[in-house]
Amino acid sequence: MNIAIVGLGVIGGSFAMGLQAAGYKNIYGIDINESTVRIAVEQGMIQKGFVEAGDILPEMDIIIISLYPNQIAPFVEQYRNVLKDGAILTDVTGVKTAIIEKVSKVLPSTVDFVFAHPMRGSEKKGIIGADHTRFIGANALITTIPTNKEASLKLIEKLYKEVGFDQVTRVSPEKHDEQIAYVSQLIHVLSVAVVNSTQASEETLMFAGNSFQELTRIADINADLWSELFLNNRTALLKSIEHFEIELDALKYTLEENDDKELKTIFSRAANKRREWY
Amino acid sequence: MNIAIVGLGVIGGSFAMGLQAAGYKNIYGIDINESTVRIAVEQGMIQKGFVEAGDILPEMDIIIISLYPNQIAPFVEQYRNVLKDGAILTDVTGVKTAIIEKVSKVLPSTVDFVFAHPMRGSEKKGIIGADHTRFIGANALITTIPTNKEASLKLIEKLYKEVGFDQVTRVSPEKHDEQIAYVSQLIHVLSVAVVNSTQASEETLMFAGNSFQELTRIADINADLWSELFLNNRTALLKSIEHFEIELDALKYTLEENDDKELKTIFSRAANKRREWY
């Protein structure tokens, strides 16, 4: 079975390493950056590397497209005529509905595309950040579409397990995007807004507790990637922000009104909910 | 030297244990809850315990008032006439300006009050949560007032170091409250509002990453304590929320306008700032 990894960044590079570690021999790497390809070969991450995808794609059974969200559909469109019949394509992006819509328009009916989201990002960038052990114990989501063959879904799920993922769960693209908007993207929004509101002074910042350090950690964000993730999910994310703002306003109003009774009610509701969750 | 701890909760109990561990013998405990006093004595946290503060306060050189913010000034007022000349009082609350203002109105000139903030809270409540090792490596802030004697400040700083605190820094009450509003209270506001906006479904919550779990941890909040902390610092906290909202609106606007250029600028600003900090 020939497997190509398209885009040898943190995630693509980690997949290459993980698949080799799992015993797969025919792992090929594609990256537009020549030195990235050279590093991947030198470090034994891939069997052979290519700068031009057309040179190798026709022979590939599985193609893991580890590109930025907006590059996926153009990539499929460019190479749609050289794909092997029965090939399985898969992506690794953190938003789904918009990507599926774009890809569906250009995907030939002779191949299957299993849209997936490995839930283990990184603040690192590029092949030097690749490390397949990051996947160990992580979870992944597979967002199925009606044309997916059960065999394709099972094969991708198997690959995820083999490189170390713990739970690989199927979920609808809509549900995925709505939930990711809340549990991930909203938290990134808050982190960025907290840091940009920058009321910290050098001397007191050292006294900030865990909660400040933890929340602001994700503000050290990959601007190119996350702007694509946000804008490809902007409807769900805006809805999530608006839900949040209703609660923020309610809390703010208790401060303005000096209303300790209502403030305690708000706190108790949050405390109870949090305890239900974890 | 006789030391009284008033209020044997998580912080008061931890101070009693820490001072004993540091070699102080005459540690007395006061709590309105009889069973709390009994536990403290049985577990050897204090030498002797009292339900009625008036029975012991006249002999105390140092009085660590580990009560809720709104109880401090009433406590001082109630016992102002029995305090030993030259006694040093200190508190442990997380807001300062409002407390100092209230206490200053009732504080006799024969004693000194060193307002302090040990920066190591807990989600636990009561004496069963007491554990002096929590203080090891933590930081504390001393908010000085013009009437403080240097000897009193030095003595309280020494006690903090002896129970395990790392850095004990002096800061003005205004600066303290303004910074705490940002690095601590604002983060609690966001956490509570995120949890209360509750868009999570049971099945997807398990896929929430670290950032969601970390931020929402502090939503499991002690409602009685934090409503006092927020309302005693409401001016600074409201200002902090408003600064945050300006940045949230700016980010939201880029989503509404699908403006990837401005969104990237916002991300880069946050990433650069965060990297400066940590």
Coordinates of C-alpha atoms in Angstrom, one line a residue:
Chain A
M1 CA 0.0 0.0 0.0
N2 CA 1.5 3.3 -1.1
I3 CA 0.8 6.3 1.1
A4 CA 1.6 9.9 0.2
I5 CA 1.8 12.7 2.7
V6 CA 1.2 16.1 1.1
G7 CA 2.7 18.9 3.1
L8 CA 5.5 17.9 5.5
G9 CA 4.8 20.3 8.4
V10 CA 4.2 19.5 12.0
I11 CA 1.2 17.3 11.4
G12 CA 2.2 15.8 8.0
G13 CA 5.7 15.1 9.3
S14 CA 4.3 13.5 12.4
F15 CA 2.1 11.3 10.3
A16 CA 5.0 10.2 8.2
M17 CA 7.1 9.3 11.2
G18 CA 4.1 7.6 12.9
L19 CA 3.2 5.4 9.9
Q20 CA 6.8 4.3 9.5
A21 CA 7.0 3.5 13.2
A22 CA 3.8 1.5 12.8
G23 CA 5.6 -0.6 10.1
Y24 CA 4.4 0.9 6.8
K25 CA 7.2 0.9 4.3
N26 CA 6.0 2.8 1.3
I27 CA 5.6 6.3 2.7
Y28 CA 6.2 9.1 0.2
G29 CA 6.4 12.8 1.0
I30 CA 5.4 15.8 -1.1
D31 CA 6.3 19.4 -0.2
I32 CA 6.8 22.5 -2.3
N33 CA 9.8 23.3 -0.2
E34 CA 12.8 21.4 -1.5
S35 CA 14.8 21.6 1.7
T36 CA 11.8 20.3 3.7
V37 CA 11.8 17.3 1.4
R38 CA 15.5 16.8 1.8
I39 CA 15.3 16.9 5.6
A40 CA 12.4 14.4 5.6
V41 CA 14.5 12.0 3.5
E42 CA 17.7 12.5 5.5
Q43 CA 15.9 11.9 8.8
G44 CA 14.2 8.8 7.4
M45 CA 10.7 10.1 7.8
I46 CA 9.8 9.1 4.2
Q47 CA 11.1 6.6 1.7
K48 CA 11.2 9.1 -1.1
G49 CA 10.3 12.8 -1.5
F50 CA 8.9 14.9 -4.2
V51 CA 8.5 18.6 -4.9
E52 CA 6.0 18.0 -7.7
A53 CA 3.0 16.0 -6.6
G54 CA 2.1 14.9 -10.2
D55 CA 5.3 12.7 -10.2
I56 CA 4.0 10.3 -7.6
L57 CA 0.3 10.8 -7.0
P58 CA -0.9 8.4 -9.8
E59 CA 0.6 5.4 -7.8
M60 CA -0.8 6.3 -4.4
D61 CA -3.5 4.4 -2.6
I62 CA -3.8 6.8 0.3
I63 CA -3.1 10.5 0.2
I64 CA -3.0 12.4 3.5
I65 CA -3.3 16.1 2.6
S66 CA -1.7 18.0 5.4
L67 CA -2.1 21.5 3.9
Y68 CA -3.7 24.6 5.1
P69 CA -7.6 24.7 4.9
N70 CA -7.7 26.9 1.8
Q71 CA -5.2 24.8 -0.1
I72 CA -7.1 21.5 0.0
A73 CA -9.8 22.0 -2.7
P74 CA -7.3 23.7 -5.2
F75 CA -4.9 20.7 -4.6
V76 CA -7.6 18.2 -5.4
E77 CA -8.7 20.2 -8.4
Q78 CA -5.2 20.4 -9.8
Y79 CA -4.5 16.7 -9.5
R80 CA -8.0 15.2 -9.9
N81 CA -7.1 13.7 -13.3
V82 CA -4.1 11.8 -12.2
L83 CA -5.6 10.1 -9.1
K84 CA -5.6 6.3 -9.0
D85 CA -9.1 4.8 -9.2
G86 CA -10.2 3.8 -5.7
A87 CA -7.6 6.0 -4.0
I88 CA -8.6 7.3 -0.6
L89 CA -7.8 11.0 0.2
T90 CA -8.0 12.5 3.7
D91 CA -7.2 15.9 5.2
V92 CA -6.2 17.0 8.7
T93 CA -7.9 20.4 9.0
G94 CA -9.7 21.8 12.0
V95 CA -12.8 23.0 10.2
K96 CA -15.0 20.8 8.0
T97 CA -18.3 22.1 6.5
A98 CA -16.7 24.8 4.3
I99 CA -13.8 22.5 3.2
I100 CA -16.2 19.6 2.4
E101 CA -18.3 22.0 0.3
K102 CA -15.3 23.2 -1.7
V103 CA -13.7 19.8 -2.2
S104 CA -17.0 18.1 -3.2
K105 CA -17.3 20.4 -6.2
V106 CA -14.0 19.1 -7.6
L107 CA -13.7 15.6 -6.3
P108 CA -13.8 12.9 -9.0
S109 CA -16.3 10.0 -8.3
T110 CA -13.5 7.5 -8.8
V111 CA -11.9 8.3 -5.4
D112 CA -13.1 8.6 -1.8
F113 CA -12.3 11.5 0.6
V114 CA -12.4 10.9 4.3
F115 CA -12.4 14.2 6.1
A116 CA -10.7 14.0 9.4
H117 CA -9.5 16.2 12.3
P118 CA -6.6 14.9 14.4
M119 CA -7.1 16.8 17.7
R120 CA -3.6 17.5 18.5
G121 CA -2.2 20.8 17.3
S122 CA 1.0 22.5 18.1
E123 CA 2.4 26.0 18.5
K124 CA 5.3 24.8 16.4
K125 CA 5.6 25.2 12.7
G126 CA 7.3 23.2 10.0
I127 CA 9.0 19.9 9.7
I128 CA 11.3 20.6 12.7
G129 CA 8.2 20.4 14.9
A130 CA 7.2 17.0 13.6
D131 CA 7.1 14.3 16.3
H132 CA 4.7 11.4 16.0
T133 CA 4.6 10.8 19.8
R134 CA 2.4 13.8 20.0
F135 CA -0.4 11.6 18.7
I136 CA -0.2 9.1 21.4
G137 CA -3.4 9.2 23.5
A138 CA -4.9 12.0 21.4
N139 CA -8.4 11.9 19.9
A140 CA -9.5 12.4 16.4
L141 CA -12.8 13.2 14.7
I142 CA -13.9 11.8 11.3
T143 CA -16.6 13.9 9.7
T144 CA -18.4 11.5 7.3
I145 CA -20.2 12.5 4.1
P146 CA -22.9 10.4 2.4
T147 CA -20.6 9.2 -0.4
N148 CA -18.0 7.7 2.0
K149 CA -17.5 4.0 1.6
E150 CA -17.4 2.1 4.9
A151 CA -14.2 0.4 3.9
S152 CA -12.5 3.8 3.4
L153 CA -13.7 5.1 6.8
K154 CA -12.4 1.9 8.5
L155 CA -9.0 2.2 6.8
I156 CA -8.4 5.8 7.9
E157 CA -9.6 5.0 11.4
K158 CA -7.2 2.1 11.5
L159 CA -4.3 4.4 10.4
Y160 CA -5.1 6.9 13.1
K161 CA -5.1 4.1 15.8
E162 CA -1.8 2.8 14.4
V163 CA 0.0 6.1 14.8
G164 CA -1.2 6.4 18.4
F165 CA -4.6 8.0 18.5
D166 CA -6.8 6.9 21.3
Q167 CA -10.4 7.6 20.3
V168 CA -11.4 8.1 16.7
T169 CA -15.0 9.2 16.6
R170 CA -17.4 9.8 13.7
V171 CA -19.4 13.0 13.8
S172 CA -21.4 15.0 11.3
P173 CA -19.5 18.0 9.7
E174 CA -22.1 20.5 11.0
K175 CA -21.9 19.2 14.6
H176 CA -18.1 19.2 14.4
D177 CA -17.9 22.8 13.3
E178 CA -20.5 24.0 15.9
Q179 CA -18.7 22.2 18.7
I180 CA -15.2 23.2 17.6
A181 CA -16.4 26.8 17.4
Y182 CA -17.2 26.5 21.1
V183 CA -14.6 24.3 22.7
S184 CA -11.6 25.4 20.7
Q185 CA -12.1 28.5 18.5
L186 CA -14.0 30.6 21.1
I187 CA -11.2 29.9 23.7
H188 CA -8.6 31.1 21.1
V189 CA -10.7 34.3 20.5
L190 CA -10.8 35.0 24.2
S191 CA -7.1 34.4 24.6
V192 CA -6.2 36.7 21.8
A193 CA -8.6 39.4 23.0
V194 CA -7.2 39.1 26.6
V195 CA -3.6 39.5 25.5
N196 CA -4.4 42.3 23.1
S197 CA -6.3 44.2 25.8
T198 CA -2.9 44.2 27.5
Q199 CA -3.4 45.8 30.8
A200 CA -0.5 44.0 32.4
S201 CA 2.6 45.8 33.7
E202 CA 6.0 44.1 33.7
E203 CA 6.3 44.1 37.4
T204 CA 3.0 42.5 38.2
L205 CA 2.8 40.0 35.4
M206 CA 5.1 37.8 37.4
F207 CA 2.4 37.4 39.9
A208 CA -0.2 36.2 37.5
G209 CA -1.5 32.8 38.4
N210 CA -1.8 29.6 36.4
S211 CA -5.1 30.6 34.9
F212 CA -3.7 33.7 33.2
Q213 CA -0.6 31.9 32.0
E214 CA -2.7 28.9 30.7
L215 CA -5.3 31.0 28.9
T216 CA -2.8 33.3 27.2
R217 CA -0.6 30.4 26.1
I218 CA -2.7 29.8 23.0
A219 CA -2.5 33.5 22.0
D220 CA 0.9 32.6 20.6
I221 CA -1.0 31.6 17.5
N222 CA -0.1 30.7 13.9
A223 CA -1.8 33.7 12.3
D224 CA -1.9 32.3 8.8
L225 CA -3.4 29.0 9.8
W226 CA -5.8 30.3 12.4
S227 CA -7.2 33.0 10.2
E228 CA -8.1 30.3 7.7
L229 CA -9.6 28.2 10.4
F230 CA -11.7 31.0 11.8
L231 CA -12.9 32.4 8.4
N232 CA -13.8 28.9 7.1
N233 CA -16.0 28.6 10.2
R234 CA -17.1 32.1 10.7
T235 CA -20.9 31.5 10.9
A236 CA -20.5 29.0 13.7
L237 CA -17.8 31.0 15.5
L238 CA -19.8 34.2 15.4
K239 CA -22.8 32.4 16.9
S240 CA -20.5 31.0 19.6
I241 CA -19.2 34.4 20.4
E242 CA -22.7 35.8 20.6
H243 CA -23.8 33.2 23.0
F244 CA -20.7 34.0 25.1
E245 CA -21.4 37.7 25.0
I246 CA -24.9 37.2 26.4
E247 CA -23.4 35.6 29.5
L248 CA -20.6 38.2 29.7
D249 CA -23.2 41.0 29.6
A250 CA -25.3 39.3 32.3
L251 CA -22.3 39.1 34.6
K252 CA -21.2 42.6 33.8
Y253 CA -24.7 43.9 34.7
T254 CA -24.5 42.4 38.2
L255 CA -21.3 44.4 38.7
E256 CA -22.8 47.6 37.4
E257 CA -25.9 47.1 39.7
N258 CA -23.8 45.8 42.6
D259 CA -26.2 42.8 42.7
D260 CA -24.5 40.1 44.8
K261 CA -27.6 37.8 44.8
E262 CA -27.6 37.5 41.0
L263 CA -23.8 37.3 40.8
K264 CA -23.9 34.3 43.2
T265 CA -26.6 32.7 41.1
I266 CA -24.4 33.1 38.0
F267 CA -21.4 31.7 39.8
S268 CA -23.3 28.7 41.1
R269 CA -24.7 27.9 37.7
A270 CA -21.2 27.8 36.2
A271 CA -19.7 25.8 39.1
N272 CA -22.5 23.2 38.9
K273 CA -22.1 22.9 35.1
R274 CA -18.3 22.6 35.3
R275 CA -18.7 19.8 37.9
E276 CA -21.0 17.9 35.6
W277 CA -18.5 18.1 32.8
Y278 CA -15.3 17.0 34.5
Chain B
M1 CA 5.4 36.0 70.2
N2 CA 1.6 35.1 70.2
I3 CA 0.0 34.7 66.9
A4 CA -3.8 34.3 66.3
I5 CA -5.3 33.0 63.1
V6 CA -8.9 34.3 62.8
G7 CA -10.9 32.0 60.5
L8 CA -9.5 28.4 60.1
G9 CA -10.4 27.8 56.5
V10 CA -8.1 26.7 53.7
I11 CA -5.9 29.8 54.0
G12 CA -6.1 30.3 57.7
G13 CA -5.5 26.6 58.4
S14 CA -2.6 26.5 56.0
F15 CA -1.0 29.5 57.8
A16 CA -1.4 27.8 61.2
M17 CA 0.2 24.6 59.9
G18 CA 3.0 26.6 58.1
L19 CA 3.9 28.7 61.1
Q20 CA 4.0 25.6 63.4
A21 CA 6.2 23.9 60.8
A22 CA 8.5 27.0 60.8
G23 CA 8.9 26.5 64.6
Y24 CA 6.4 29.0 66.1
K25 CA 4.9 27.6 69.3
N26 CA 2.2 30.0 70.3
I27 CA -0.2 29.8 67.5
Y28 CA -3.9 30.3 68.5
G29 CA -6.9 29.7 66.3
I30 CA -10.3 31.4 66.3
D31 CA -13.3 30.2 64.4
I32 CA -17.0 30.7 64.9
N33 CA -17.5 27.0 64.1
E34 CA -16.8 24.9 67.1
S35 CA -16.1 21.7 65.2
T36 CA -13.5 23.5 63.1
V37 CA -11.7 24.6 66.2
R38 CA -11.8 21.0 67.6
I39 CA -10.4 19.6 64.4
A40 CA -7.6 22.2 64.4
V41 CA -6.6 21.4 67.9
E42 CA -6.9 17.6 67.4
Q43 CA -4.7 17.8 64.3
G44 CA -2.2 19.9 66.1
M45 CA -2.5 22.9 63.8
I46 CA -2.9 25.3 66.7
Q47 CA -1.9 25.2 70.4
K48 CA -5.3 26.3 71.6
G49 CA -8.6 27.2 69.9
F50 CA -11.4 29.7 70.6
V51 CA -14.9 30.3 69.4
E52 CA -15.0 33.7 71.0
A53 CA -12.2 36.0 69.7
G54 CA -12.5 38.3 72.7
D55 CA -11.1 35.6 75.0
I56 CA -7.7 35.6 73.4
L57 CA -7.2 38.7 71.2
P58 CA -5.9 41.0 74.1
E59 CA -2.8 38.8 74.4
M60 CA -2.0 38.6 70.7
D61 CA 1.0 40.2 69.0
I62 CA 0.1 39.2 65.5
I63 CA -3.4 38.6 64.2
I64 CA -3.9 37.0 60.8
I65 CA -7.4 37.7 59.8
S66 CA -8.3 35.0 57.3
L67 CA -12.0 35.9 56.9
Y68 CA -14.0 36.8 53.8
P69 CA -13.4 40.4 52.5
N70 CA -16.6 41.9 53.9
Q71 CA -16.0 40.4 57.4
I72 CA -12.7 42.2 58.0
A73 CA -13.7 45.7 58.9
P74 CA -16.7 44.5 61.1
F75 CA -14.2 42.2 62.9
V76 CA -11.8 45.0 63.5
E77 CA -14.6 47.3 64.7
Q78 CA -15.9 44.7 67.1
Y79 CA -12.6 44.0 68.8
R80 CA -10.8 47.4 68.4
N81 CA -11.0 48.1 72.1
V82 CA -9.4 44.8 73.2
L83 CA -6.4 44.8 70.9
K84 CA -2.9 44.9 72.5
D85 CA -1.0 48.1 71.9
G86 CA 1.5 47.6 69.1
A87 CA -0.3 44.5 67.8
I88 CA 0.1 43.8 64.1
L89 CA -3.0 42.8 62.1
T90 CA -2.9 41.4 58.6
D91 CA -5.5 40.0 56.1
V92 CA -5.3 37.6 53.2
T93 CA -8.0 38.9 50.8
G94 CA -7.6 39.2 47.1
V95 CA -8.9 42.8 46.8
K96 CA -7.4 45.7 48.6
T97 CA -8.5 49.3 48.1
A98 CA -12.1 48.8 49.3
I99 CA -11.0 46.7 52.3
I100 CA -8.4 49.3 53.3
E101 CA -10.9 52.1 53.1
K102 CA -13.4 50.3 55.3
V103 CA -10.8 49.1 57.8
S104 CA -9.1 52.5 58.0
K105 CA -12.3 54.0 59.4
V106 CA -12.3 51.7 62.4
L107 CA -8.7 50.9 63.0
P108 CA -7.3 52.2 66.3
S109 CA -4.0 54.1 66.0
T110 CA -2.4 51.8 68.6
V111 CA -2.1 48.9 66.2
D112 CA -0.7 48.5 62.6
F113 CA -2.5 46.7 59.8
V114 CA -0.4 45.1 57.1
F115 CA -2.7 44.4 54.1
A116 CA -1.5 41.3 52.2
H117 CA -2.5 39.0 49.5
P118 CA -1.1 35.4 49.4
M119 CA -1.3 34.5 45.8
R120 CA -2.3 30.9 46.2
G121 CA -6.0 30.2 46.3
S122 CA -7.8 26.9 46.2
E123 CA -11.0 25.4 44.9
K124 CA -11.3 23.7 48.2
K125 CA -13.2 25.1 51.2
G126 CA -12.8 24.8 54.9
I127 CA -10.2 23.4 57.2
I128 CA -10.1 20.0 55.5
G129 CA -8.5 21.9 52.5
A130 CA -5.8 23.3 54.7
D131 CA -2.3 22.3 53.6
H132 CA 0.7 24.6 54.2
T133 CA 2.7 23.0 51.4
R134 CA 0.5 25.0 49.0
F135 CA 2.4 28.1 49.9
I136 CA 5.8 26.7 48.9
G137 CA 7.1 28.6 45.9
A138 CA 4.0 30.9 45.7
N139 CA 4.2 34.6 45.6
A140 CA 2.5 37.2 47.8
L141 CA 1.8 40.9 47.5
I142 CA 1.9 43.4 50.4
T143 CA -0.2 46.5 49.8
T144 CA 1.3 49.2 51.9
I145 CA -0.5 52.2 53.4
P146 CA 1.2 55.4 54.7
T147 CA 0.7 54.5 58.4
N148 CA 2.5 51.2 58.1
K149 CA 5.6 50.9 60.2
E150 CA 8.6 49.5 58.4
A151 CA 9.1 47.0 61.2
S152 CA 5.6 45.6 60.8
L153 CA 6.0 45.2 57.1
K154 CA 9.3 43.4 57.6
L155 CA 7.8 41.1 60.2
I156 CA 4.9 40.0 58.0
E157 CA 7.2 39.6 55.0
K158 CA 9.4 37.3 57.2
L159 CA 6.4 35.2 58.2
Y160 CA 5.4 34.8 54.6
K161 CA 8.9 33.6 53.7
E162 CA 9.0 31.3 56.7
V163 CA 5.8 29.5 55.6
G164 CA 7.2 28.9 52.2
F165 CA 6.4 31.9 49.9
D166 CA 9.0 32.7 47.3
Q167 CA 8.6 36.4 46.4
V168 CA 6.8 38.8 48.7
T169 CA 6.5 42.1 46.9
R170 CA 5.2 45.5 47.9
V171 CA 2.8 47.3 45.6
S172 CA 0.3 50.1 46.0
P173 CA -3.3 49.0 46.7
E174 CA -4.5 50.8 43.6
K175 CA -2.0 49.1 41.3
H176 CA -2.8 45.7 43.0
D177 CA -6.5 46.0 42.4
E178 CA -6.1 47.2 38.8
Q179 CA -3.7 44.3 38.0
I180 CA -5.7 41.7 39.8
A181 CA -8.7 42.8 37.9
Y182 CA -6.9 41.9 34.7
V183 CA -4.7 38.9 35.5
S184 CA -7.1 37.1 37.8
Q185 CA -10.6 38.5 37.9
L186 CA -11.1 39.0 34.2
I187 CA -10.0 35.4 33.5
H188 CA -12.6 34.2 36.1
V189 CA -15.3 36.3 34.4
L190 CA -14.4 34.7 31.0
S191 CA -14.4 31.2 32.4
V192 CA -17.8 31.6 34.1
A193 CA -19.3 33.2 30.9
V194 CA -17.9 30.4 28.7
V195 CA -19.3 27.7 30.9
N196 CA -22.7 29.4 31.3
S197 CA -22.9 29.9 27.5
T198 CA -22.9 26.0 27.6
Q199 CA -22.9 25.1 23.9
A200 CA -21.2 21.8 24.6
S201 CA -22.9 18.4 24.0
E202 CA -22.0 15.4 26.1
E203 CA -20.5 13.5 23.2
T204 CA -18.2 16.2 21.9
L205 CA -17.1 17.5 25.3
M206 CA -14.7 14.6 25.6
F207 CA -12.8 16.0 22.6
A208 CA -12.3 19.4 24.0
G209 CA -8.6 20.1 24.2
N210 CA -6.4 21.3 27.1
S211 CA -7.3 25.0 26.6
F212 CA -11.0 24.4 27.2
Q213 CA -10.4 22.2 30.2
E214 CA -7.9 24.6 31.7
L215 CA -10.0 27.8 31.2
T216 CA -13.2 26.3 32.5
R217 CA -11.5 24.8 35.6
I218 CA -11.8 28.1 37.5
A219 CA -15.5 28.3 36.8
D220 CA -15.9 25.8 39.6
I221 CA -15.9 28.9 41.8
N222 CA -16.7 29.6 45.5
A223 CA -19.7 31.8 44.8
D224 CA -19.8 33.5 48.2
L225 CA -16.1 34.4 48.3
W226 CA -15.8 35.5 44.6
S227 CA -19.0 37.7 44.7
E228 CA -17.3 39.6 47.5
L229 CA -14.0 39.8 45.6
F230 CA -15.7 41.0 42.4
L231 CA -18.0 43.6 44.1
N232 CA -15.2 45.0 46.2
N233 CA -13.2 45.6 43.1
R234 CA -16.1 46.4 40.7
T235 CA -14.7 49.6 39.3
A236 CA -11.4 48.1 38.3
L237 CA -13.0 44.9 37.0
L238 CA -15.6 46.7 34.9
K239 CA -12.8 48.7 33.3
S240 CA -10.8 45.5 32.6
I241 CA -13.9 43.9 31.0
E242 CA -14.4 47.0 28.9
H243 CA -10.8 46.9 27.6
F244 CA -11.3 43.3 26.8
E245 CA -14.6 43.9 25.0
I246 CA -13.0 46.4 22.7
E247 CA -10.5 43.7 21.5
L248 CA -13.3 41.1 21.3
D249 CA -15.4 43.5 19.1
A250 CA -12.4 44.2 16.8
L251 CA -11.8 40.4 16.3
K252 CA -15.5 39.8 15.8
Y253 CA -15.7 42.5 13.2
T254 CA -13.0 40.8 11.1
L255 CA -15.1 37.7 11.1
E256 CA -18.2 39.6 10.1
E257 CA -16.3 41.4 7.3
N258 CA -14.4 38.3 6.3
D259 CA -11.3 40.4 6.6
D260 CA -8.3 38.0 6.7
K261 CA -5.7 40.8 6.6
E262 CA -6.9 42.5 9.7
L263 CA -7.5 39.2 11.5
K264 CA -3.9 38.2 10.8
T265 CA -2.7 41.5 12.2
I266 CA -4.7 40.9 15.4
F267 CA -3.3 37.4 15.7
S268 CA 0.3 38.6 15.2
R269 CA -0.1 41.4 17.8
A270 CA -1.3 38.8 20.4
A271 CA 1.4 36.3 19.5
N272 CA 4.2 38.9 19.8
K273 CA 2.8 40.2 23.1
R274 CA 2.5 36.7 24.6
R275 CA 6.1 35.9 23.5
E276 CA 7.3 39.1 25.3
W277 CA 5.6 38.0 28.5
Y278 CA 6.7 34.3 28.9

